[in-house]
Amino acid sequence: MNRVLSNMKFSRIMNRSRTLYTLIFSMLLYSTIIFSQDYTNYVNPFIGTSNYGATNPGAIVPRGMVSVSPFNVAGKQNLPLEKDSRWLSNPYVKENTFLTGFSHVNLSGVGCPDLGVILTMPITGKLETDFNKYGSSYKNEVAKPGFYSVELNKYKVKVATTATTRVGISKYNFPKGESHILLNLGLGLTNEEGASVKIVSPNEIEGYRNVGAFCYYKPNETYPVYFVARFSKPASSFGVWKKTKKQQGVEAQWMGYNGKKRFYKNYFKEVVGDSIGTYFSYNFEKPASVEVKIGVSYVSIENARENLEKETDGLNFNSVKIKAQQEWNNLLSRIAVEGGTEDDKTIFYTALYHTLIHPNTLNDVNGEYPKMGTRETLKTTGTRFTVFSFWDTYRNLHQLMSLVYPEQQSNMVKSMLAIYKESGWLPKWELNATETTTMVGDPAGIVIADTYLRGIQDFDVELAYEAMLKSATQIENNPLRPGIKDYLEKGYLNTGTTKSGSVSTTQEYNIADFAISQLAKALRKKTDYQKFKKRSVSYRNFLDKKIKLLRPRNADGSWVSPFDPERGANFQKNLGFIEGNSWQYTFMVSHDIKGLIKMMGGKNQFINQLEKVFKLNQFDMANEPDIGYPFLFNYVKGEEWRSQNKVRSLVKEYFQNKSGGLPGNDDTGTMSAWLLYAMMGIYPISPAEPIYTITTPMFDKITIKLNPKYYKKEKLIITRKGSKEANIHSIQVNGKTVNNYFISHEKLVNASNIKIQTKQ
Amino acid sequence: MNRVLSNMKFSRIMNRSRTLYTLIFSMLLYSTIIFSQDYTNYVNPFIGTSNYGATNPGAIVPRGMVSVSPFNVAGKQNLPLEKDSRWLSNPYVKENTFLTGFSHVNLSGVGCPDLGVILTMPITGKLETDFNKYGSSYKNEVAKPGFYSVELNKYKVKVATTATTRVGISKYNFPKGESHILLNLGLGLTNEEGASVKIVSPNEIEGYRNVGAFCYYKPNETYPVYFVARFSKPASSFGVWKKTKKQQGVEAQWMGYNGKKRFYKNYFKEVVGDSIGTYFSYNFEKPASVEVKIGVSYVSIENARENLEKETDGLNFNSVKIKAQQEWNNLLSRIAVEGGTEDDKTIFYTALYHTLIHPNTLNDVNGEYPKMGTRETLKTTGTRFTVFSFWDTYRNLHQLMSLVYPEQQSNMVKSMLAIYKESGWLPKWELNATETTTMVGDPAGIVIADTYLRGIQDFDVELAYEAMLKSATQIENNPLRPGIKDYLEKGYLNTGTTKSGSVSTTQEYNIADFAISQLAKALRKKTDYQKFKKRSVSYRNFLDKKIKLLRPRNADGSWVSPFDPERGANFQKNLGFIEGNSWQYTFMVSHDIKGLIKMMGGKNQFINQLEKVFKLNQFDMANEPDIGYPFLFNYVKGEEWRSQNKVRSLVKEYFQNKSGGLPGNDDTGTMSAWLLYAMMGIYPISPAEPIYTITTPMFDKITIKLNPKYYKKEKLIITRKGSKEANIHSIQVNGKTVNNYFISHEKLVNASNIKIQTKQ
């Protein structure tokens, strides 16, 4: 469809234009749109919208601040997947049927409910402002990168949404008659409340909505998201509604309207409250469409307006939509896969799409963004990224960015350093300039070391090193490494240090210390290298050799007893482990697999014990601690087939072209990054160690375009000969057979050609 | 005290200055400060702060948008006069003891709780943000026009407040140690909630607070009052607090802080909510003072900031205080009284002070103000006045303004016409650009006609006439005259038209129609004159000649039975009357006293019946319908002594130099205007009829300065010879004895001299 349209356009352009300039322009258009593949056709944004994948099908551009997502998690009509009846972290669930609007800021693939606010909703007939009543079933959903459309059954209204980085654009096709566009600032996915709204003119609304306190850790880390909404057609009448809190006391009895909803018709001043919204009303003599542009900012209303104007002035819905699609295709085409089924390609490009949503843009078009914590306005010349879910993403997502989008990864590291300068600490789980301190460990330094060691070095590495050392050594008031005193004195955290994850946290600190040692080595800081290398294996204190598993210790050093290594799976509370049990953590020491093998009594014991994780059904594909496990068999020569089999079967079992086609929370792209690497046959098995371990590629040919600013070669081609269901027979790098299943990042990016021959 | 100080200043100036300019300046200073009396010494702002007078002792300049009033009506410590435990309409009650701050926008002498927000409070020691805990007892209160000071016992903090038109200035003298200045946006006299606040810097806060829905009539007539607060010393730390609503639902259980107060330390973005505030913290090494300036606007934060800067930049507390005092003295000195006790002078000048508070300024320094209802920003070149409580003030306050401050009255009429142009209707009870529609009748036109007929004519009288005709004739959707259909068809409202005040409302419409007839006459619109004159006496339909009282009629024209003419006093619900009973309304027909006398069967019957009101204890000094009664005896020759006696004893009984020294609500100066006229011995007995009726003046000499822009003579002097306790023997106007107790406005203002001789 797109191609035909483009061909027609091209013909027209050719017929009309006569100047050289136009000819060149046309040829460029021709080459990018016609000849190059449109990879957006392989993206299915519904993947991950069931089974707690927590993605959404909303329209968004790569790393956009704004997305326009259908919102169908409110109202008892959506039970059991109703937002307040359980811990539900996405604005949209595929199974649900009751849509109450389109939210303009959304998180993708996270585990806690936040954002999901600035909800618009087109309705017809009598004005209704209660979402329980104005919600509608729907049909004919279409979701593409940068585009979503749906038809609302109750109103016969067709909705299409698209976006630029900071502006959501919606097009509502109304039937003839009375219609209203609602902007509900009371409703939202976040548990936070409070908003301010002001109608500026019959074409424009401005305001802000309170969000934050992600995962309920820090009640004070809430903040406003500002917006300006512009309508392509002025409303014939408009107003604000507000439901007020029911007052108590004798005097409140005089208020006949106590606790009821109030309407402010054609009113031009701010209205604040928890449950407020605006309505813009129309009376169409024939079917008509209205386009609504909503610019967003985390700095101010003025910036939201500037974002809106700079990014969309002069553009209509269709031109924005085409631009969004082109932006996506430009990035998706960095990896070209050949072979494989349509579904294989779809899960692959959808995964790539999901890795390009977070981290996302925080700064406005003018460069302004809120300072960490205090939210003073600061300014950047580059991109200030946000939504750093490092406990997840340090394991593979940033490695993927370093390989395929190194210019983005560089900016991400720069954003991390900016956060350090602003707050005194590197981020842990940063969200819109708040440090949510979600999860454990000190992961930012791992990402920084990993990035540097992969050759992305255009950042202030000494500043980064200083920041890493600070969290690794400061004993008092260290927000990144609670329990560091015991860690430094005893080498590990015990159940006296914390009742929550003493083993897991020690392991995370070990990996962070390993990263410091690796970076120290590269920076020729030999003392630090030795010191932190030694610190990085203190997890060994937890290895109970009798059971060959990590086991928490009491404050006096004795083992915690009784001890059930299976306890802690499925988010069960567990004394020594966070979001997992001993089985799921014991092997999370990829930087010291040799040490682990030795402690377990040798290679056989190691392989047996690792196999047991799977046999006992203790492997959890849906959470991060053990996602490297399937690749660990590669560390024992002759056992690599086990990794290939495991990875192949896990991909088949958990990753599919359907709404439930992710194993669980996408974790801001971490699960998707896992899939991408698994399907390409390379996996960055050890964070802060620039290596990949190899399994069977699932495509015949994979071409990765390399950014010449960071890499010498233009591209890397991985080809597979033989069945993708078979195990590897031989690996050739630039025609030269290599005899193990590991390849360094440097060798990989300079290889041009990696050929993998399977046994069949 | 002031004189001595000024003398010293003068000497110093004389010694130092040598130039002519300085000499002239000094002499001016000398003449205004030294020779002219400081009438502010005769103002006791505590009068009316008990007994529901509803005034407050806050610092304010004449017709100021801002006042800085102590706020002591919150917290159970103030029971029984606690704001939410009863209908309490003032921020301050003299009897109370628990002060929880200083509110920056306040109404004076009204009957419903509104405004009383933007509360600051200085505290010491540990930060405490719950007013129930941080409130304090106090001592050594001083209140003067434009100045208030107090000492907070709990904190040993001395507070002084003063104001310009749009800026409140407070000075806090802190002891050494930890101190905090709180700005509580949750607390307020109004029942409305909702605010937004943003700390701009360690010196500045901006935000807005929701107020409105005065008297609970119109839930949608709420609106923001904007402010910018600046501190003379930057805070060493600062933050915002917010108490959030307790969320319901399963998910809310995860919020450990659900419904609790949160603190945002050193935070620079907007926080919205119902229960929010800011704290600015200091740690003083020695006793120190901080000055806080709060600029206010009803248009925008930007305007609040501009108001603050334009009115106070370069001025400190003392210079603002002196300026405020001068402004007051300039206006108070328009009437100079001689003779009488100190208390007489105090109740007189305090009353004059109270008539100069409302109506007050709505527009910002740049002329901008919110349009009626929709609140779009409009601009005026003059003063846009607000707080028009016309049901009260049409009876005497505007007459006083026309006489003493005609330039202000002219601007008030212009504001009324602006409101007509903005909303399509004249105001009824306008408050900050909302039409609260409080009370009954159509009083604005009465004020306009009255003003015009007194010679204040520099407004668009044709527009005014058009507006008056509109509300007098439009049958459908007439917000000013509900029930007008019956009024026009039957001549009166019946209990089928309304269960609430059919008689009272008819009487009000009658007076409004009388005003139209009088204005029509002046404008030579003869047909209208006749038509509305006829309409103005339709109250006669209610006179039950058997009982010589007004009595409501049923829809079929029959009398309402049974009928108790005493029912309805003390705000008892009553079918035919509003805030009163038949006794209190029957004589409220000053434009047709002759008609009433006739219908009652002659002068004797009239006098007997009027005396009965007092004898039966049915006269209510605290409410408007019957406040003209004491003067009505003047309509019967030979009975004038009754008026003189009544007025003299009412003044003694109800008006005193004490907090309870007003009979009840001051009604935005109406009670005070009554007192002023009563004490001067002239009363504008019939609204829209430019006459005064005469009683014994209570001062030996009263000199009223007349504005040469409106009046030919420079001043009017009323002198009394003989005891003020005695009744009048003779009245001379410019030396010529007159033989009745009425004088026209024209004669009065051109008289120069009125001499009244009493019998003793």
Coordinates of C-alpha atoms in Angstrom, one line a residue, chain B residues 303-584:
Chain B
N303 CA 0.4 40.6 37.1
A304 CA 0.8 39.7 40.8
R305 CA 4.6 40.1 40.3
E306 CA 4.2 43.4 38.4
N307 CA 1.8 44.7 41.1
L308 CA 4.4 43.8 43.8
E309 CA 7.2 45.4 41.9
K310 CA 5.4 48.6 40.8
E311 CA 3.9 49.2 44.2
T312 CA 6.8 48.3 46.5
D313 CA 10.1 48.2 44.7
G314 CA 12.5 50.2 46.7
L315 CA 10.1 50.6 49.7
N316 CA 10.6 48.9 53.0
F317 CA 8.0 48.1 55.7
N318 CA 8.2 51.5 57.3
S319 CA 7.9 53.6 54.2
V320 CA 4.9 51.5 53.0
K321 CA 3.3 51.9 56.5
I322 CA 3.7 55.7 56.4
K323 CA 2.3 55.9 52.9
A324 CA -0.7 53.8 53.9
Q325 CA -1.4 56.0 56.9
Q326 CA -1.2 59.1 54.7
E327 CA -3.6 57.6 52.2
W328 CA -6.1 57.0 54.9
N329 CA -5.7 60.4 56.4
N330 CA -6.2 62.0 53.1
L331 CA -9.6 60.4 52.7
L332 CA -10.7 60.5 56.4
S333 CA -10.0 64.2 56.5
R334 CA -12.7 64.8 53.9
I335 CA -15.0 65.0 56.9
A336 CA -13.8 66.9 60.0
V337 CA -15.9 66.7 63.1
E338 CA -15.6 68.9 66.2
G339 CA -17.2 68.3 69.6
G340 CA -18.3 65.0 70.8
T341 CA -16.4 62.6 72.9
E342 CA -13.3 60.7 71.9
D343 CA -15.5 57.6 71.6
D344 CA -17.9 59.6 69.4
K345 CA -15.1 60.5 67.1
T346 CA -13.7 57.0 67.1
I347 CA -17.0 55.3 66.1
F348 CA -17.4 58.0 63.5
Y349 CA -14.0 57.7 61.8
T350 CA -14.0 54.0 62.2
A351 CA -17.3 53.9 60.3
L352 CA -15.9 56.2 57.7
Y353 CA -12.9 53.8 57.5
H354 CA -15.2 50.9 57.0
T355 CA -17.0 52.6 54.2
L356 CA -13.7 53.0 52.4
I357 CA -12.8 49.3 52.3
H358 CA -15.5 47.9 49.9
P359 CA -16.1 48.3 47.0
N360 CA -12.4 47.7 46.4
T361 CA -9.9 47.6 43.6
L362 CA -10.1 44.6 41.2
N363 CA -7.7 45.7 38.4
D364 CA -4.0 45.3 38.5
V365 CA -1.5 48.2 38.2
N366 CA -1.4 47.6 34.4
G367 CA -5.2 48.0 34.3
E368 CA -6.0 44.3 33.6
Y369 CA -8.8 42.5 35.3
P370 CA -10.9 39.4 34.7
K371 CA -14.0 39.7 32.7
M372 CA -17.3 38.9 34.5
G373 CA -18.0 35.2 34.5
T374 CA -15.6 33.9 31.9
R375 CA -12.6 35.7 33.3
E376 CA -10.9 36.6 30.1
T377 CA -8.4 39.3 30.7
L378 CA -9.7 42.8 30.0
K379 CA -8.1 46.2 30.6
T380 CA -9.4 49.4 32.1
T381 CA -7.9 52.9 32.2
G382 CA -9.7 53.8 35.4
T383 CA -10.3 51.7 38.5
R384 CA -12.4 48.6 38.1
F385 CA -14.1 48.2 41.5
T386 CA -15.5 45.0 42.9
V387 CA -17.4 43.7 45.9
F388 CA -20.7 45.3 45.1
S389 CA -23.2 44.2 47.8
F390 CA -25.9 46.3 46.3
W391 CA -28.9 44.9 48.3
D392 CA -27.1 46.5 51.3
T393 CA -25.3 49.4 49.9
Y394 CA -28.0 50.9 47.6
R395 CA -29.7 52.2 50.7
N396 CA -27.0 54.7 52.0
L397 CA -23.4 53.8 51.2
H398 CA -23.4 55.0 47.6
Q399 CA -25.2 58.2 48.6
L400 CA -22.4 58.8 51.1
M401 CA -19.8 58.2 48.3
S402 CA -21.7 60.6 46.0
L403 CA -21.5 63.3 48.7
V404 CA -18.0 62.8 50.1
Y405 CA -16.1 60.8 47.4
P406 CA -17.9 61.5 44.2
E407 CA -14.8 60.7 42.1
Q408 CA -14.9 57.2 43.6
Q409 CA -18.7 56.9 43.1
S410 CA -18.3 57.8 39.5
N411 CA -15.8 55.0 39.0
M412 CA -18.1 52.6 40.8
V413 CA -20.9 53.4 38.3
K414 CA -18.4 53.0 35.5
S415 CA -17.4 49.6 36.8
M416 CA -21.1 48.7 37.0
L417 CA -21.5 49.7 33.4
A418 CA -18.4 47.7 32.5
I419 CA -20.0 44.7 34.1
Y420 CA -23.1 45.2 32.1
K421 CA -21.1 45.3 28.9
E422 CA -19.2 42.2 29.9
S423 CA -22.0 40.1 31.1
G424 CA -25.1 41.6 29.6
W425 CA -26.5 42.4 33.0
L426 CA -25.9 45.0 35.7
P427 CA -24.4 43.5 38.9
K428 CA -26.5 42.4 41.9
W429 CA -23.9 41.1 44.3
E430 CA -20.6 41.1 42.4
L431 CA -17.5 39.6 43.9
N432 CA -14.2 39.6 42.1
A433 CA -15.9 39.3 38.7
T434 CA -18.4 36.7 39.7
E435 CA -22.1 37.5 40.0
T436 CA -23.0 35.7 43.2
T437 CA -26.7 36.6 42.8
T438 CA -26.9 36.9 46.6
M439 CA -30.1 38.4 48.0
V440 CA -33.1 39.7 46.0
G441 CA -34.1 42.7 43.9
D442 CA -32.5 44.7 41.1
P443 CA -30.5 47.2 43.1
A444 CA -27.8 48.4 40.7
G445 CA -30.1 50.7 38.8
I446 CA -31.2 52.4 42.0
V447 CA -27.5 53.3 42.7
I448 CA -27.1 54.5 39.1
A449 CA -30.2 56.7 39.2
D450 CA -29.3 58.0 42.7
T451 CA -25.8 58.9 41.6
Y452 CA -27.0 60.6 38.5
L453 CA -29.7 62.6 40.3
R454 CA -27.1 63.7 42.8
G455 CA -25.2 65.3 40.0
I456 CA -22.5 62.7 39.4
Q457 CA -23.1 62.4 35.7
D458 CA -19.7 61.7 34.0
F459 CA -20.8 58.3 32.8
D460 CA -22.7 56.9 29.9
V461 CA -26.2 57.4 31.3
E462 CA -27.9 56.2 28.1
L463 CA -26.1 52.9 28.4
A464 CA -27.0 52.7 32.1
Y465 CA -30.6 53.4 31.2
E466 CA -30.6 50.7 28.6
A467 CA -29.2 48.3 31.2
M468 CA -31.8 49.2 33.8
L469 CA -34.7 48.8 31.2
K470 CA -33.3 45.4 30.3
S471 CA -33.6 43.9 33.7
A472 CA -36.9 45.7 34.2
T473 CA -38.5 44.3 31.0
Q474 CA -36.9 41.0 29.9
I475 CA -39.2 38.2 30.8
E476 CA -37.3 35.1 29.9
N477 CA -33.9 34.2 31.4
N478 CA -33.7 37.3 33.5
P479 CA -31.1 36.6 36.3
L480 CA -31.7 39.9 38.1
R481 CA -35.5 39.7 38.3
P482 CA -36.7 36.2 38.8
G483 CA -40.5 36.1 38.8
I484 CA -40.7 39.2 36.6
K485 CA -43.5 37.6 34.6
D486 CA -45.9 37.6 37.5
Y487 CA -44.6 41.0 38.5
L488 CA -45.5 42.4 35.1
E489 CA -48.7 40.6 34.7
K490 CA -50.2 40.8 38.2
G491 CA -48.1 43.6 39.6
Y492 CA -46.5 41.4 42.2
L493 CA -45.0 38.1 43.0
N494 CA -47.0 35.5 44.9
T495 CA -46.2 32.3 46.8
G496 CA -46.7 30.5 43.5
T497 CA -44.0 32.5 41.9
T498 CA -41.6 31.9 44.8
K499 CA -41.7 30.4 48.2
S500 CA -38.9 32.7 49.2
G501 CA -39.7 36.4 49.6
S502 CA -42.6 37.2 47.2
V503 CA -43.4 40.4 49.1
S504 CA -39.8 41.5 49.8
T505 CA -38.8 40.9 46.1
T506 CA -41.8 42.9 44.9
Q507 CA -40.8 45.8 47.1
E508 CA -37.3 45.7 45.8
Y509 CA -38.6 45.7 42.2
N510 CA -40.8 48.6 43.1
I511 CA -37.9 50.6 44.4
A512 CA -35.9 49.7 41.3
D513 CA -38.8 50.8 39.1
F514 CA -39.1 54.0 41.1
A515 CA -35.4 54.6 40.3
I516 CA -36.1 54.1 36.6
S517 CA -39.0 56.5 36.7
Q518 CA -36.8 59.1 38.4
L519 CA -34.0 58.7 35.9
A520 CA -36.5 58.7 33.1
K521 CA -37.9 62.0 34.4
A522 CA -34.5 63.5 34.5
L523 CA -33.7 62.2 31.0
R524 CA -37.1 63.5 29.8
K525 CA -38.4 60.1 28.9
K526 CA -41.9 60.9 29.9
T527 CA -43.7 57.7 28.9
D528 CA -41.2 55.6 30.8
Y529 CA -41.4 57.9 33.8
Q530 CA -45.2 57.4 34.0
K531 CA -45.0 53.7 33.3
F532 CA -42.3 52.9 36.0
K533 CA -43.8 55.3 38.5
K534 CA -46.9 53.3 38.3
R535 CA -45.1 50.1 38.6
S536 CA -43.2 51.3 41.6
V537 CA -46.2 51.2 44.0
S538 CA -47.5 47.7 43.2
Y539 CA -46.4 46.7 46.7
R540 CA -49.7 48.2 47.7
N541 CA -51.4 45.0 46.6
F542 CA -49.9 43.4 49.7
L543 CA -51.3 45.8 52.2
D544 CA -53.8 44.0 54.4
K545 CA -55.7 47.0 55.6
K546 CA -57.1 45.0 58.5
I547 CA -53.8 44.5 60.1
K548 CA -52.0 47.4 58.4
L549 CA -49.2 45.2 57.3
L550 CA -47.9 43.7 54.1
R551 CA -49.1 40.2 53.7
P552 CA -48.1 37.7 51.0
R553 CA -50.7 36.5 48.5
N554 CA -51.2 33.0 47.1
A555 CA -51.1 32.4 43.3
D556 CA -54.9 32.9 43.1
G557 CA -54.6 36.3 44.7
S558 CA -56.0 35.2 48.1
W559 CA -54.1 36.1 51.3
V560 CA -51.7 33.6 52.7
S561 CA -53.4 32.1 55.8
P562 CA -52.7 31.7 58.6
F563 CA -50.3 34.6 58.8
D564 CA -48.0 35.6 61.6
P565 CA -46.4 39.0 61.0
E566 CA -43.7 38.3 63.5
R567 CA -42.5 35.1 61.8
G568 CA -39.3 35.7 59.8
A569 CA -37.3 37.7 62.3
N570 CA -33.8 36.5 63.1
F571 CA -33.4 34.8 59.7
Q572 CA -36.3 32.4 60.3
K573 CA -37.7 31.1 57.0
N574 CA -40.7 33.0 56.0
L575 CA -42.9 32.5 52.9
G576 CA -43.2 36.1 51.9
F577 CA -40.1 37.8 53.2
I578 CA -36.3 37.6 52.9
E579 CA -34.3 38.0 56.0
G580 CA -37.1 39.7 57.8
N581 CA -40.8 39.7 58.6
S582 CA -43.8 41.8 57.7
W583 CA -43.1 44.4 60.4
Q584 CA -39.6 44.8 59.0

